[in-house]
PDB file of C-alpha atoms and ligand atoms in Angstrom:
ATOM      1  CA  UNK Q   1       0.044  -0.269  -0.148  1.00  0.00           C
ATOM      2  CA  UNK Q   2       1.358   3.910  -0.606  1.00  0.00           C
ATOM      3  CA  UNK Q   3      -1.280   5.918   1.016  1.00  0.00           C
ATOM      4  CA  UNK Q   4      -1.772   9.018   0.721  1.00  0.00           C
ATOM      5  CA  UNK Q   5       0.159  12.262   1.445  1.00  0.00           C
ATOM      6  CA  UNK Q   6       2.336  14.294   0.035  1.00  0.00           C
ATOM      7  CA  UNK Q   7       3.503  12.686  -3.182  1.00  0.00           C
ATOM      8  CA  UNK Q   8       6.519  15.061  -3.385  1.00  0.00           C
ATOM      9  CA  UNK Q   9       7.682  14.498   0.118  1.00  0.00           C
ATOM     10  CA  UNK Q  10       7.214  10.441  -0.242  1.00  0.00           C
ATOM     11  CA  UNK Q  11       8.846  10.553  -3.130  1.00  0.00           C
ATOM     12  CA  UNK Q  12      11.739  12.171  -2.260  1.00  0.00           C
ATOM     13  CA  UNK Q  13      11.684  10.073   1.493  1.00  0.00           C
ATOM     14  CA  UNK Q  14      11.356   7.102  -0.890  1.00  0.00           C
ATOM     15  CA  UNK Q  15      14.671   8.219  -2.770  1.00  0.00           C
ATOM     16  CA  UNK Q  16      16.846   9.103   0.270  1.00  0.00           C
ATOM     17  CA  UNK Q  17      16.378   6.063   1.859  1.00  0.00           C
ATOM     18  CA  UNK Q  18      16.884   4.055  -1.039  1.00  0.00           C
ATOM     19  CA  UNK Q  19      12.808   2.568  -0.205  1.00  0.00           C
ATOM     20  CA  UNK Q  20      12.100   3.095  -4.118  1.00  0.00           C
ATOM     21  CA  UNK Q  21      15.075   1.310  -5.146  1.00  0.00           C
ATOM     22  CA  UNK Q  22      13.214  -1.620  -3.247  1.00  0.00           C
ATOM     23  CA  UNK Q  23       9.989  -1.655  -4.200  1.00  0.00           C
ATOM     24  CA  UNK Q  24      10.832  -1.790  -7.832  1.00  0.00           C
ATOM     25  CA  UNK Q  25      12.794  -4.428  -6.978  1.00  0.00           C
ATOM     26  CA  UNK Q  26      10.134  -6.270  -5.335  1.00  0.00           C
ATOM     27  CA  UNK Q  27       7.537  -5.111  -7.650  1.00  0.00           C
ATOM     28  CA  UNK Q  28       9.455  -6.917 -10.670  1.00  0.00           C
ATOM     29  CA  UNK Q  29       9.102  -9.918  -9.076  1.00  0.00           C
ATOM     30  CA  UNK Q  30       5.477  -9.762  -8.055  1.00  0.00           C
ATOM     31  CA  UNK Q  31       4.542  -7.744  -5.677  1.00  0.00           C
ATOM     32  CA  UNK Q  32       1.317  -6.472  -5.830  1.00  0.00           C
ATOM     33  CA  UNK Q  33       1.033  -2.867  -5.194  1.00  0.00           C
ATOM     34  CA  UNK Q  34      -2.010  -0.539  -4.270  1.00  0.00           C
ATOM     35  CA  UNK Q  35      -1.513   3.172  -4.768  1.00  0.00           C
ATOM     36  CA  UNK Q  36      -4.145   5.617  -3.177  1.00  0.00           C
ATOM     37  CA  UNK Q  37      -4.242   9.798  -3.841  1.00  0.00           C
ATOM     38  CA  UNK Q  38       0.002  10.405  -3.962  1.00  0.00           C
ATOM     39  CA  UNK Q  39      -0.113   6.559  -3.764  1.00  0.00           C
ATOM     40  CA  UNK Q  40      -1.230   6.731  -7.363  1.00  0.00           C
ATOM     41  CA  UNK Q  41       0.637   9.730  -8.691  1.00  0.00           C
ATOM     42  CA  UNK Q  42       3.728   7.944  -7.172  1.00  0.00           C
ATOM     43  CA  UNK Q  43       2.357   4.579  -9.605  1.00  0.00           C
ATOM     44  CA  UNK Q  44       2.163   7.077 -12.266  1.00  0.00           C
ATOM     45  CA  UNK Q  45       4.766   7.033 -15.105  1.00  0.00           C
ATOM     46  CA  UNK Q  46       3.690  10.202 -16.178  1.00  0.00           C
ATOM     47  CA  UNK Q  47       3.056  13.445 -14.061  1.00  0.00           C
ATOM     48  CA  UNK Q  48       1.941  16.185 -15.704  1.00  0.00           C
ATOM     49  CA  UNK Q  49       3.978  19.222 -15.447  1.00  0.00           C
ATOM     50  CA  UNK Q  50       5.897  17.382 -13.350  1.00  0.00           C
ATOM     51  CA  UNK Q  51       9.733  16.503 -12.549  1.00  0.00           C
ATOM     52  CA  UNK Q  52       8.926  15.182  -9.082  1.00  0.00           C
ATOM     53  CA  UNK Q  53      10.325  11.466  -8.278  1.00  0.00           C
ATOM     54  CA  UNK Q  54       7.518   8.633  -9.450  1.00  0.00           C
ATOM     55  CA  UNK Q  55       8.102   4.853  -9.294  1.00  0.00           C
ATOM     56  CA  UNK Q  56       6.528   4.884 -13.027  1.00  0.00           C
ATOM     57  CA  UNK Q  57       5.100   1.218 -12.193  1.00  0.00           C
ATOM     58  CA  UNK Q  58       1.776   2.088 -13.809  1.00  0.00           C
ATOM     59  CA  UNK Q  59       0.623   3.271 -17.858  1.00  0.00           C
ATOM     60  CA  UNK Q  60      -0.995   6.680 -16.541  1.00  0.00           C
ATOM     61  CA  UNK Q  61      -0.519   9.878 -16.902  1.00  0.00           C
ATOM     62  CA  UNK Q  62      -1.760  11.819 -13.775  1.00  0.00           C
ATOM     63  CA  UNK Q  63      -2.799  15.357 -12.757  1.00  0.00           C
ATOM     64  CA  UNK Q  64      -1.969  16.616  -9.285  1.00  0.00           C
ATOM     65  CA  UNK Q  65      -4.253  18.244  -7.507  1.00  0.00           C
ATOM     66  CA  UNK Q  66      -6.726  18.418 -10.125  1.00  0.00           C
ATOM     67  CA  UNK Q  67      -9.953  18.912  -8.357  1.00  0.00           C
ATOM     68  CA  UNK Q  68      -8.512  22.103  -6.908  1.00  0.00           C
ATOM     69  CA  UNK Q  69      -6.996  22.820  -3.840  1.00  0.00           C
ATOM     70  CA  UNK Q  70      -7.683  21.691  -0.326  1.00  0.00           C
ATOM     71  CA  UNK Q  71     -11.182  22.909   0.517  1.00  0.00           C
ATOM     72  CA  UNK Q  72     -11.989  21.778  -2.506  1.00  0.00           C
ATOM     73  CA  UNK Q  73     -12.048  17.647  -1.068  1.00  0.00           C
ATOM     74  CA  UNK Q  74     -15.226  16.201  -1.762  1.00  0.00           C
ATOM     75  CA  UNK Q  75     -17.037  13.167  -1.244  1.00  0.00           C
ATOM     76  CA  UNK Q  76     -19.027  11.240  -3.826  1.00  0.00           C
ATOM     77  CA  UNK Q  77     -20.848   8.069  -4.938  1.00  0.00           C
ATOM     78  CA  UNK Q  78     -18.872   6.469  -7.546  1.00  0.00           C
ATOM     79  CA  UNK Q  79     -19.927   3.116  -9.630  1.00  0.00           C
ATOM     80  CA  UNK Q  80     -16.949   0.876  -9.753  1.00  0.00           C
ATOM     81  CA  UNK Q  81     -16.443  -1.714 -12.766  1.00  0.00           C
ATOM     82  CA  UNK Q  82     -17.136  -5.664 -11.459  1.00  0.00           C
ATOM     83  CA  UNK Q  83     -17.399  -3.533  -7.787  1.00  0.00           C
ATOM     84  CA  UNK Q  84     -20.458  -1.481  -7.892  1.00  0.00           C
ATOM     85  CA  UNK Q  85     -21.688   1.606  -5.569  1.00  0.00           C
ATOM     86  CA  UNK Q  86     -18.715   3.155  -3.117  1.00  0.00           C
ATOM     87  CA  UNK Q  87     -18.348   6.213  -1.472  1.00  0.00           C
ATOM     88  CA  UNK Q  88     -15.545   8.313  -2.779  1.00  0.00           C
ATOM     89  CA  UNK Q  89     -13.743  10.743  -0.604  1.00  0.00           C
ATOM     90  CA  UNK Q  90     -11.408  12.683  -2.728  1.00  0.00           C
ATOM     91  CA  UNK Q  91      -8.653  15.293  -0.326  1.00  0.00           C
ATOM     92  CA  UNK Q  92      -7.147  17.080  -3.108  1.00  0.00           C
ATOM     93  CA  UNK Q  93      -7.078  14.821  -5.186  1.00  0.00           C
ATOM     94  CA  UNK Q  94      -5.433  13.782  -8.305  1.00  0.00           C
ATOM     95  CA  UNK Q  95      -6.784  12.319 -11.637  1.00  0.00           C
ATOM     96  CA  UNK Q  96      -5.629  10.045 -14.525  1.00  0.00           C
ATOM     97  CA  UNK Q  97      -5.390  12.387 -17.562  1.00  0.00           C
ATOM     98  CA  UNK Q  98      -5.428   9.299 -20.096  1.00  0.00           C
ATOM     99  CA  UNK Q  99      -3.992   5.454 -19.899  1.00  0.00           C
ATOM    100  CA  UNK Q 100      -2.606   3.286 -22.384  1.00  0.00           C
ATOM    101  CA  UNK Q 101      -0.946  -0.236 -22.775  1.00  0.00           C
ATOM    102  CA  UNK Q 102      -1.692  -2.540 -19.688  1.00  0.00           C
ATOM    103  CA  UNK Q 103      -3.984  -0.243 -17.829  1.00  0.00           C
ATOM    104  CA  UNK Q 104      -7.679  -0.764 -17.287  1.00  0.00           C
ATOM    105  CA  UNK Q 105      -9.971   2.410 -15.897  1.00  0.00           C
ATOM    106  CA  UNK Q 106     -12.373   0.381 -13.342  1.00  0.00           C
ATOM    107  CA  UNK Q 107     -14.399   4.099 -12.252  1.00  0.00           C
ATOM    108  CA  UNK Q 108     -14.662   7.203 -13.538  1.00  0.00           C
ATOM    109  CA  UNK Q 109     -16.077  10.384 -11.915  1.00  0.00           C
ATOM    110  CA  UNK Q 110     -18.189  12.749 -14.862  1.00  0.00           C
ATOM    111  CA  UNK Q 111     -16.214  11.155 -16.943  1.00  0.00           C
ATOM    112  CA  UNK Q 112     -12.762  11.621 -15.187  1.00  0.00           C
ATOM    113  CA  UNK Q 113     -10.968   8.351 -14.879  1.00  0.00           C
ATOM    114  CA  UNK Q 114     -10.552   7.828 -10.967  1.00  0.00           C
ATOM    115  CA  UNK Q 115      -9.502   4.006 -10.830  1.00  0.00           C
ATOM    116  CA  UNK Q 116      -7.347   1.977 -12.899  1.00  0.00           C
ATOM    117  CA  UNK Q 117      -5.845  -1.154 -12.323  1.00  0.00           C
ATOM    118  CA  UNK Q 118      -2.978  -2.597 -14.891  1.00  0.00           C
ATOM    119  CA  UNK Q 119      -1.865  -6.633 -15.063  1.00  0.00           C
ATOM    120  CA  UNK Q 120      -4.069  -7.986 -11.688  1.00  0.00           C
ATOM    121  CA  UNK Q 121      -0.439  -6.422 -10.017  1.00  0.00           C
ATOM    122  CA  UNK Q 122      -1.009  -2.701  -9.697  1.00  0.00           C
ATOM    123  CA  UNK Q 123      -4.032  -0.386  -8.678  1.00  0.00           C
ATOM    124  CA  UNK Q 124      -4.653   3.150  -8.212  1.00  0.00           C
ATOM    125  CA  UNK Q 125      -7.965   4.904  -6.861  1.00  0.00           C
ATOM    126  CA  UNK Q 126      -7.558   9.125  -6.857  1.00  0.00           C
ATOM    127  CA  UNK Q 127     -10.078   8.609  -3.529  1.00  0.00           C
ATOM    128  CA  UNK Q 128      -9.393   7.332  -0.306  1.00  0.00           C
ATOM    129  CA  UNK Q 129     -11.662   3.947   0.748  1.00  0.00           C
ATOM    130  CA  UNK Q 130     -10.002   3.448   3.988  1.00  0.00           C
ATOM    131  CA  UNK Q 131     -11.601   6.555   5.095  1.00  0.00           C
ATOM    132  CA  UNK Q 132     -14.916   5.215   4.828  1.00  0.00           C
ATOM    133  CA  UNK Q 133     -16.665   2.193   6.795  1.00  0.00           C
ATOM    134  CA  UNK Q 134     -16.688   0.223   3.050  1.00  0.00           C
ATOM    135  CA  UNK Q 135     -14.076  -2.573   2.671  1.00  0.00           C
ATOM    136  CA  UNK Q 136     -15.669  -3.000  -1.000  1.00  0.00           C
ATOM    137  CA  UNK Q 137     -12.202  -1.479  -2.333  1.00  0.00           C
ATOM    138  CA  UNK Q 138      -9.640  -3.232  -0.256  1.00  0.00           C
ATOM    139  CA  UNK Q 139     -11.030  -6.294  -0.921  1.00  0.00           C
ATOM    140  CA  UNK Q 140     -10.751  -6.121  -4.416  1.00  0.00           C
ATOM    141  CA  UNK Q 141      -7.574  -4.908  -3.903  1.00  0.00           C
ATOM    142  CA  UNK Q 142      -7.597  -9.232  -2.412  1.00  0.00           C
ATOM    143  CA  UNK Q 143      -9.352 -10.548  -5.104  1.00  0.00           C
ATOM    144  CA  UNK Q 144      -6.782  -8.832  -8.045  1.00  0.00           C
ATOM    145  CA  UNK Q 145      -3.929 -10.588  -6.083  1.00  0.00           C
ATOM    146  CA  UNK Q 146      -5.872 -13.890  -6.259  1.00  0.00           C
ATOM    147  CA  UNK Q 147      -6.018 -13.558 -10.003  1.00  0.00           C
TER     148      UNK Q 147
HETATM  149  N1  LIG N 201      -2.812  16.571  -3.035  1.00  0.00           N
HETATM  150  C1  LIG N 201      -1.671  15.178  -3.131  1.00  0.00           C
HETATM  151  C2  LIG N 201      -0.456  15.203  -4.323  1.00  0.00           C
HETATM  152  O1  LIG N 201      -0.351  15.816  -5.075  1.00  0.00           O
HETATM  153  C3  LIG N 201      -2.187  14.287  -2.398  1.00  0.00           C
HETATM  154  C4  LIG N 201      -3.374  14.391  -1.793  1.00  0.00           C
HETATM  155  C5  LIG N 201      -3.408  13.066  -0.956  1.00  0.00           C
HETATM  156  O2  LIG N 201      -2.646  12.019  -1.372  1.00  0.00           O
HETATM  157  N2  LIG N 201      -4.673  12.915  -0.433  1.00  0.00           N
HETATM  158  O3  LIG N 201       0.603  14.535  -3.945  1.00  0.00           O
END
């Protein structure tokens, strides 16, 4: 799990403590990874207008702070493919501007991509399922790993 937070800070620490290299090593061996919000940014190959550190494991281009500032954070109902309705909490969230290759869109909010999976190994959510009572997305991630 790569949690939310500040992707530039998490990325800097990943570099400084060489955690990023370790994660990439394990990912190459098949370790599943789910990134939420800042975690999604760190999984992306492309970050619009930014050169910041990233793991670059998913075929997605993300836009940071794409819904506005902290005060523009919001909650909404989402409809996720293969999962159904869930509640989405967006906190200064990014969204996915584009995806290609192995990335598959699982959820859009008003035409905007907010959840993507890749190869049954990587999952990215722009929102925070850990801030709701529902465990549906957590269960989805576990099922994904089982194949
Ligand atoms: N805005 C943060 C970033 O760009 C992400 C916010 C979050 O993880 N809730 O890294």
